[in-house]
PDB file of C-alpha atoms and ligand atoms in Angstrom:
ATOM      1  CA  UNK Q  10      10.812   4.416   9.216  1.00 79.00           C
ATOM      2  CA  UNK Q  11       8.973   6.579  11.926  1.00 83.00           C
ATOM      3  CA  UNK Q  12      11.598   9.528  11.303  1.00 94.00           C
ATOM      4  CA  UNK Q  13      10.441  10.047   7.519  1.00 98.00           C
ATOM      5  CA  UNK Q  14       8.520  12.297   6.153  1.00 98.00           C
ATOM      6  CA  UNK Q  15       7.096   9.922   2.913  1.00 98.00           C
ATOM      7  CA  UNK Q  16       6.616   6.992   5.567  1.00 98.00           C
ATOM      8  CA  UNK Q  17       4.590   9.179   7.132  1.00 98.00           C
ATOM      9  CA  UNK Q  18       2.556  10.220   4.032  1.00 98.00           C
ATOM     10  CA  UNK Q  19       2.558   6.612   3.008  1.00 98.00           C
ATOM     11  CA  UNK Q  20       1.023   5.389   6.291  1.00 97.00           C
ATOM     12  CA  UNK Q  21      -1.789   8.732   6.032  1.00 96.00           C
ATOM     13  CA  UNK Q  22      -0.077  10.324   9.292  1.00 97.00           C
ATOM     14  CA  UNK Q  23       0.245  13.348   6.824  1.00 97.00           C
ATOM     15  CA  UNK Q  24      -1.663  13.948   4.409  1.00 98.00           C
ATOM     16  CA  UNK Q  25      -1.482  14.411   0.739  1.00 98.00           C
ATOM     17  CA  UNK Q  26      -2.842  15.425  -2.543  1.00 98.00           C
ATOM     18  CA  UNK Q  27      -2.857  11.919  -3.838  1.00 98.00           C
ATOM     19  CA  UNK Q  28      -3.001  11.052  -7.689  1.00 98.00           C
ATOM     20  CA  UNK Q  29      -2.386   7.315  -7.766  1.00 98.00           C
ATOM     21  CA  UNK Q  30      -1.789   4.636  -5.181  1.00 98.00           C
ATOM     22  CA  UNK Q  31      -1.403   0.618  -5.073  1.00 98.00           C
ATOM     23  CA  UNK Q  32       0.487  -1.656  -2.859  1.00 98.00           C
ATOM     24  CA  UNK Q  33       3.307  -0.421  -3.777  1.00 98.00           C
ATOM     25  CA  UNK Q  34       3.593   2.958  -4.793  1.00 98.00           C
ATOM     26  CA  UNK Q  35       2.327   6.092  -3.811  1.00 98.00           C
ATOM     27  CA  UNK Q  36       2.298   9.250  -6.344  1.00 98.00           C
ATOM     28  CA  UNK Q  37       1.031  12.782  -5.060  1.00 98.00           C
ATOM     29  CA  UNK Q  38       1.354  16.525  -5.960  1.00 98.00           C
ATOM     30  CA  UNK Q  39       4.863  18.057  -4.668  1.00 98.00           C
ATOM     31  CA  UNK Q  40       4.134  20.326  -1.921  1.00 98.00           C
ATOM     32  CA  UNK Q  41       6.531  22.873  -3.861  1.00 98.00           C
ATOM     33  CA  UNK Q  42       6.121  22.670  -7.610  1.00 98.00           C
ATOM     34  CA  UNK Q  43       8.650  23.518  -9.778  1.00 97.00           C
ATOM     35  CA  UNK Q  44       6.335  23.583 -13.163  1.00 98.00           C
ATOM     36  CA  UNK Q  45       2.949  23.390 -14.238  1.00 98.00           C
ATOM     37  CA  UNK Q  46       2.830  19.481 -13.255  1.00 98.00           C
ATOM     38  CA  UNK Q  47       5.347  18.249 -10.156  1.00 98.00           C
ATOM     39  CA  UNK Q  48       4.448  15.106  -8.561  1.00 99.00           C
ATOM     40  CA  UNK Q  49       6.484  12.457  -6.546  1.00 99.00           C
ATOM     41  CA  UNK Q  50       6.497   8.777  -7.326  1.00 98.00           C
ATOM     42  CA  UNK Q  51       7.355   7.392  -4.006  1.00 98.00           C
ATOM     43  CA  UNK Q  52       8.175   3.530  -3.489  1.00 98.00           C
ATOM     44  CA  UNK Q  53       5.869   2.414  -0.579  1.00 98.00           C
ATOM     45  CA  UNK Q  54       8.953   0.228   0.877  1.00 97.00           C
ATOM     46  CA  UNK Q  55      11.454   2.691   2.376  1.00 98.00           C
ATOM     47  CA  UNK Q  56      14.624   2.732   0.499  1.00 98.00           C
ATOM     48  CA  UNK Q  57      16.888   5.971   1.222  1.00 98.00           C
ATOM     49  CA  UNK Q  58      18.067   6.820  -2.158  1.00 98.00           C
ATOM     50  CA  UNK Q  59      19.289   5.610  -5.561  1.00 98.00           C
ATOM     51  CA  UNK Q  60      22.428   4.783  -4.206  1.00 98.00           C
ATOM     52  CA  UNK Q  61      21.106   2.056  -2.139  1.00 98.00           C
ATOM     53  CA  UNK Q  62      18.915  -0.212  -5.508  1.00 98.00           C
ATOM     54  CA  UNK Q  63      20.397  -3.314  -5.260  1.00 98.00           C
ATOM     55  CA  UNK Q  64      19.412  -7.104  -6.686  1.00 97.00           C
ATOM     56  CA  UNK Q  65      17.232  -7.577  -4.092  1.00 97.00           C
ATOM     57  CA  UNK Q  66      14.966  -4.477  -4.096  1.00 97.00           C
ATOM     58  CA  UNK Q  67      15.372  -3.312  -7.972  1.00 98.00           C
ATOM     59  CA  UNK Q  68      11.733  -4.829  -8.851  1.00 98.00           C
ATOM     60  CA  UNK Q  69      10.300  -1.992  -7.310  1.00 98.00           C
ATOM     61  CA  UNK Q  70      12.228   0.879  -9.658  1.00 98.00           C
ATOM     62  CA  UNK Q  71      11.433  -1.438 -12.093  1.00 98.00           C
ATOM     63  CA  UNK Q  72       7.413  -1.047 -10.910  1.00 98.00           C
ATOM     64  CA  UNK Q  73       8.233   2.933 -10.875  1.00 98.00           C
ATOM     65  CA  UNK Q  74       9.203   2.952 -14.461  1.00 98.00           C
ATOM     66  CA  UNK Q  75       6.145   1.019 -15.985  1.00 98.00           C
ATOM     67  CA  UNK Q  76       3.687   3.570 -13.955  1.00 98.00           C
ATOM     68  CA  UNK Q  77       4.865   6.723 -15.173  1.00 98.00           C
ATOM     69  CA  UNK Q  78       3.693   6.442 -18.314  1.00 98.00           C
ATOM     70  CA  UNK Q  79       0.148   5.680 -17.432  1.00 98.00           C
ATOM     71  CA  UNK Q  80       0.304   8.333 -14.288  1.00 98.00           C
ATOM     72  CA  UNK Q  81       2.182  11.087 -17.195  1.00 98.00           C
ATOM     73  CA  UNK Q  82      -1.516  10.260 -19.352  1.00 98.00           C
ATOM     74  CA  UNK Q  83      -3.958  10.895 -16.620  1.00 98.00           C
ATOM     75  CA  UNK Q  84      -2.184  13.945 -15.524  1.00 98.00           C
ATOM     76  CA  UNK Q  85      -2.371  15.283 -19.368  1.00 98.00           C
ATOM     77  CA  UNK Q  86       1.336  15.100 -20.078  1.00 98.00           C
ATOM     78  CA  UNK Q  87       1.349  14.415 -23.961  1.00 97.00           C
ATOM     79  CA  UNK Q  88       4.034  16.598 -24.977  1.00 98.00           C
ATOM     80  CA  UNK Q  89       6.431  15.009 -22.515  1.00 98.00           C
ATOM     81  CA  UNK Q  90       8.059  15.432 -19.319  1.00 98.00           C
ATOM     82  CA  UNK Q  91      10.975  14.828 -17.066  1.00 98.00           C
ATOM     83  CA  UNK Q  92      12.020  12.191 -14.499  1.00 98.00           C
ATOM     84  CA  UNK Q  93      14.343  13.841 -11.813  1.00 98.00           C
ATOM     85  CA  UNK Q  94      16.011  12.019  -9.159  1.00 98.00           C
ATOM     86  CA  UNK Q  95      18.532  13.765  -6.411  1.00 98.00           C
ATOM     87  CA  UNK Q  96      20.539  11.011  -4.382  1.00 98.00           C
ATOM     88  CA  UNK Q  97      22.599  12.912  -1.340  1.00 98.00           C
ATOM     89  CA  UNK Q  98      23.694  16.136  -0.528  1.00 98.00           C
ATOM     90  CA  UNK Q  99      25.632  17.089  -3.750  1.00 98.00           C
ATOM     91  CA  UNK Q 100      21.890  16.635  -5.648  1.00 98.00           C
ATOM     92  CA  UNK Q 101      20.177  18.421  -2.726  1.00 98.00           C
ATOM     93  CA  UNK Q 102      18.141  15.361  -2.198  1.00 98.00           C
ATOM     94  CA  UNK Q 103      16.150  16.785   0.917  1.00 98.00           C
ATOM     95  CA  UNK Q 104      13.947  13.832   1.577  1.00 98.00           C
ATOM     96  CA  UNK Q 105      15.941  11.170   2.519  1.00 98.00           C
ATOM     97  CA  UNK Q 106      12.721   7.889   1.233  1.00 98.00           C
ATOM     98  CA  UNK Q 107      13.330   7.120  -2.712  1.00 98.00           C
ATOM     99  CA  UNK Q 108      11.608   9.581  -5.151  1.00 98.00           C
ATOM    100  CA  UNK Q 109      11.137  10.317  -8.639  1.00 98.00           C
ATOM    101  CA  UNK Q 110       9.973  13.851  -9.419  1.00 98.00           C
ATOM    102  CA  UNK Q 111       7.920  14.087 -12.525  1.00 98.00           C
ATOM    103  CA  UNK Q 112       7.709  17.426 -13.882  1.00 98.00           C
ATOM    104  CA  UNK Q 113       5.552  19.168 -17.021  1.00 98.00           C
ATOM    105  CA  UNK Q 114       2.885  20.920 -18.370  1.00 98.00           C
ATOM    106  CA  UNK Q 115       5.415  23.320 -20.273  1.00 98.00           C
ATOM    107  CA  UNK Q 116       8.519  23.599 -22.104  1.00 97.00           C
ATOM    108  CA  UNK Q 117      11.338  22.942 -19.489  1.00 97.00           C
ATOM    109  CA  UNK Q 118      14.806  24.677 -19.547  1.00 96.00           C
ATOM    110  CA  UNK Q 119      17.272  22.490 -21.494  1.00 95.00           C
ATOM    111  CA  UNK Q 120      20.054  23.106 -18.360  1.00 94.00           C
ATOM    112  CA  UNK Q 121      19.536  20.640 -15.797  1.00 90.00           C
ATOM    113  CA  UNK Q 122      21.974  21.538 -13.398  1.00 90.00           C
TER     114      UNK Q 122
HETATM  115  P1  LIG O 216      14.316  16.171  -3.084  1.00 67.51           P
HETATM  116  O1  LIG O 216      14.952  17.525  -2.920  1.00 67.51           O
HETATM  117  O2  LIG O 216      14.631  15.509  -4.381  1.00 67.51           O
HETATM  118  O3  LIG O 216      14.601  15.292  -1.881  1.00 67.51           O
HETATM  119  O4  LIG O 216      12.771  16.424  -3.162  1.00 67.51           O
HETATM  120  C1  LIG O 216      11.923  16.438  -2.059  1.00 67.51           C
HETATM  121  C2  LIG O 216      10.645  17.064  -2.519  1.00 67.51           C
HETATM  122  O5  LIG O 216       9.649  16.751  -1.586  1.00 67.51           O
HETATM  123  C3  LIG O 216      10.701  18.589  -2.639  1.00 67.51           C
HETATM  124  O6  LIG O 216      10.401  18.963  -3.977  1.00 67.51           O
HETATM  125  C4  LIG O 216       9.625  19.050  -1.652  1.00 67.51           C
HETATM  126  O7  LIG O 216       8.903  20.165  -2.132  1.00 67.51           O
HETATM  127  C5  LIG O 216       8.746  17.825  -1.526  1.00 67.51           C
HETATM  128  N1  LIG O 216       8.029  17.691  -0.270  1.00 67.51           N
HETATM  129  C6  LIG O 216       8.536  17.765   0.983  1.00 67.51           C
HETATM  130  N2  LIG O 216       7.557  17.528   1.884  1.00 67.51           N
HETATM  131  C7  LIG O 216       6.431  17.290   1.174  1.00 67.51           C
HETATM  132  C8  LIG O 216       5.087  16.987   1.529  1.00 67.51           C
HETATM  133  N3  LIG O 216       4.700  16.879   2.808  1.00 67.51           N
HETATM  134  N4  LIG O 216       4.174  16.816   0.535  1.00 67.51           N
HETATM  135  C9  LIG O 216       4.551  16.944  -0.752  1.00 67.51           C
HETATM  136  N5  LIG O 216       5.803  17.204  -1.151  1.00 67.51           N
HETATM  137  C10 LIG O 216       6.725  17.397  -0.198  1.00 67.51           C
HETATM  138 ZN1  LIG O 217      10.612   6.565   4.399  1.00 67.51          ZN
END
């Protein structure tokens, strides 16, 4: 989608501080982290948000899931960490390309919203 800002990133128009990539996923730093650790995990395909997973493009949220463990390792996240992902405005989702925030490296507040 030419409009989007992780299409863009995705495609190297802008550029990022990359900690894994494959065909089908790209995960880099968050340009504004929230704790210690804050990286996005960013479905190459653009999808606009959680509200639009459906049958036919599931396998790749599926494909999300089974890299964040080994991404949460190299990035030293033993202790644990959290999955966060906004979908519209009442979640401030700002970024309108499928994301999952991963966030550690300390002992996050129990309140999540
Ligand atoms: P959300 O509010 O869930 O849509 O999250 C969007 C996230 O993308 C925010 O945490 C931003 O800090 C982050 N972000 C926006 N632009 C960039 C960028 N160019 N590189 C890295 N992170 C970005
Ligand atoms: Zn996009």
């Amino acid at each position: 989608m030419t409009d989007c800002i992780f299409c863009k990133i995705v495609d190297g128009s802008i550029p990022s501080k990359k900690v894994y990539e494959d065909d089908k996923i790209i995960c880099f730093y968050d340009l504004n982290p929230q704790a210690p650790v804050h990286v996005l995990i960013v479905p190459k395909e653009h999808i606009c948000c959680a509200d639009a997973i459906n049958e036919d493009n599931a396998d790749i949220i599926a494909y999300i899931f089974t890299k964040i463990p080994e991404i949460a390792k190299t990035l030293g996240l033993s202790n644990g960490y959290r999955i966060i992902n906004n979908c519209g405005d009442d979640a401030c989702q700002t970024v309108k390309h499928i994301h999952f925030h991963v966030l550690g490296g300390k002992q996050l507040a129990g309140q999540m919203a």
